[in-house]
Short mmCIF file of C-alpha atoms in Angstrom, two decimals:
data_model
loop_
_atom_site.label_atom_id
_atom_site.label_comp_id
_atom_site.label_asym_id
_atom_site.label_seq_id
_atom_site.Cartn_x
_atom_site.Cartn_y
_atom_site.Cartn_z
CA UNK T 1 8.45 -46.07 149.60
CA UNK T 2 11.87 -47.79 150.31
CA UNK T 3 15.11 -46.52 151.25
CA UNK T 4 18.32 -48.29 150.57
CA UNK T 5 21.96 -47.87 150.12
CA UNK T 6 23.82 -46.83 147.02
CA UNK T 7 24.18 -49.59 144.67
CA UNK T 8 27.88 -48.72 144.57
CA UNK T 9 30.00 -50.22 147.15
CA UNK T 10 32.82 -48.07 146.85
CA UNK T 11 30.71 -44.83 147.39
CA UNK T 12 28.99 -46.70 150.67
CA UNK T 13 32.41 -47.57 151.96
CA UNK T 14 34.05 -44.30 151.59
CA UNK T 15 30.69 -42.51 153.25
CA UNK T 16 30.80 -45.13 155.99
CA UNK T 17 34.40 -44.89 156.72
CA UNK T 18 33.98 -41.08 156.93
CA UNK T 19 31.03 -41.51 159.21
CA UNK T 20 33.09 -43.33 161.64
CA UNK T 21 35.67 -40.61 161.40
CA UNK T 22 33.45 -37.57 162.26
CA UNK T 23 31.44 -39.59 165.00
CA UNK T 24 28.38 -39.96 162.90
CA UNK T 25 28.05 -36.38 161.23
CA UNK T 26 28.04 -36.29 157.59
CA UNK T 27 31.68 -36.35 155.86
CA UNK T 28 30.56 -34.19 153.01
CA UNK T 29 29.57 -31.24 155.28
CA UNK T 30 31.71 -28.95 157.66
CA UNK T 31 29.56 -28.06 160.34
CA UNK T 32 29.23 -30.51 163.17
CA UNK T 33 25.31 -29.73 164.00
CA UNK T 34 22.42 -32.16 164.99
CA UNK T 35 21.08 -31.37 161.68
CA UNK T 36 24.04 -32.99 160.05
CA UNK T 37 24.10 -36.24 161.94
CA UNK T 38 23.54 -39.10 159.54
CA UNK T 39 20.54 -39.53 158.57
CA UNK T 40 20.85 -35.78 158.16
CA UNK T 41 17.93 -33.33 158.63
CA UNK T 42 17.81 -32.44 154.75
CA UNK T 43 17.27 -36.24 153.76
CA UNK T 44 14.85 -37.03 156.37
CA UNK T 45 12.65 -33.95 155.07
CA UNK T 46 12.90 -35.34 151.60
CA UNK T 47 12.02 -38.80 152.99
CA UNK T 48 8.79 -37.15 154.02
CA UNK T 49 7.91 -35.48 150.67
CA UNK T 50 6.14 -38.34 148.70
CA UNK T 51 7.05 -36.68 145.34
CA UNK T 52 10.98 -37.18 146.11
CA UNK T 53 13.15 -39.73 144.75
CA UNK T 54 16.95 -39.51 144.74
CA UNK T 55 19.90 -39.85 146.82
CA UNK T 56 20.76 -38.16 150.23
CA UNK T 57 23.20 -35.43 150.14
CA UNK T 58 26.40 -37.66 150.75
CA UNK T 59 24.95 -40.41 148.33
CA UNK T 60 24.92 -43.02 150.87
CA UNK T 61 21.04 -43.50 150.83
CA UNK T 62 18.52 -43.49 147.98
CA UNK T 63 14.77 -43.02 148.62
CA UNK T 64 12.41 -44.71 145.82
CA UNK T 65 9.11 -43.80 145.39
#
């Protein structure tokens, strides 16, 4: 298993800029809860799933099998 940034540098920059503006909370979500702090709970759960391969919600990270 490997976690990497999206290959699209524009997406990475946009999301990272959004994270800076929101204090580390996912810029794609409205609620500011610990579950939405980057790396969000949803993606952490996807990482634990050995069958999951794909992007996190905001497309910053990609999990490879």
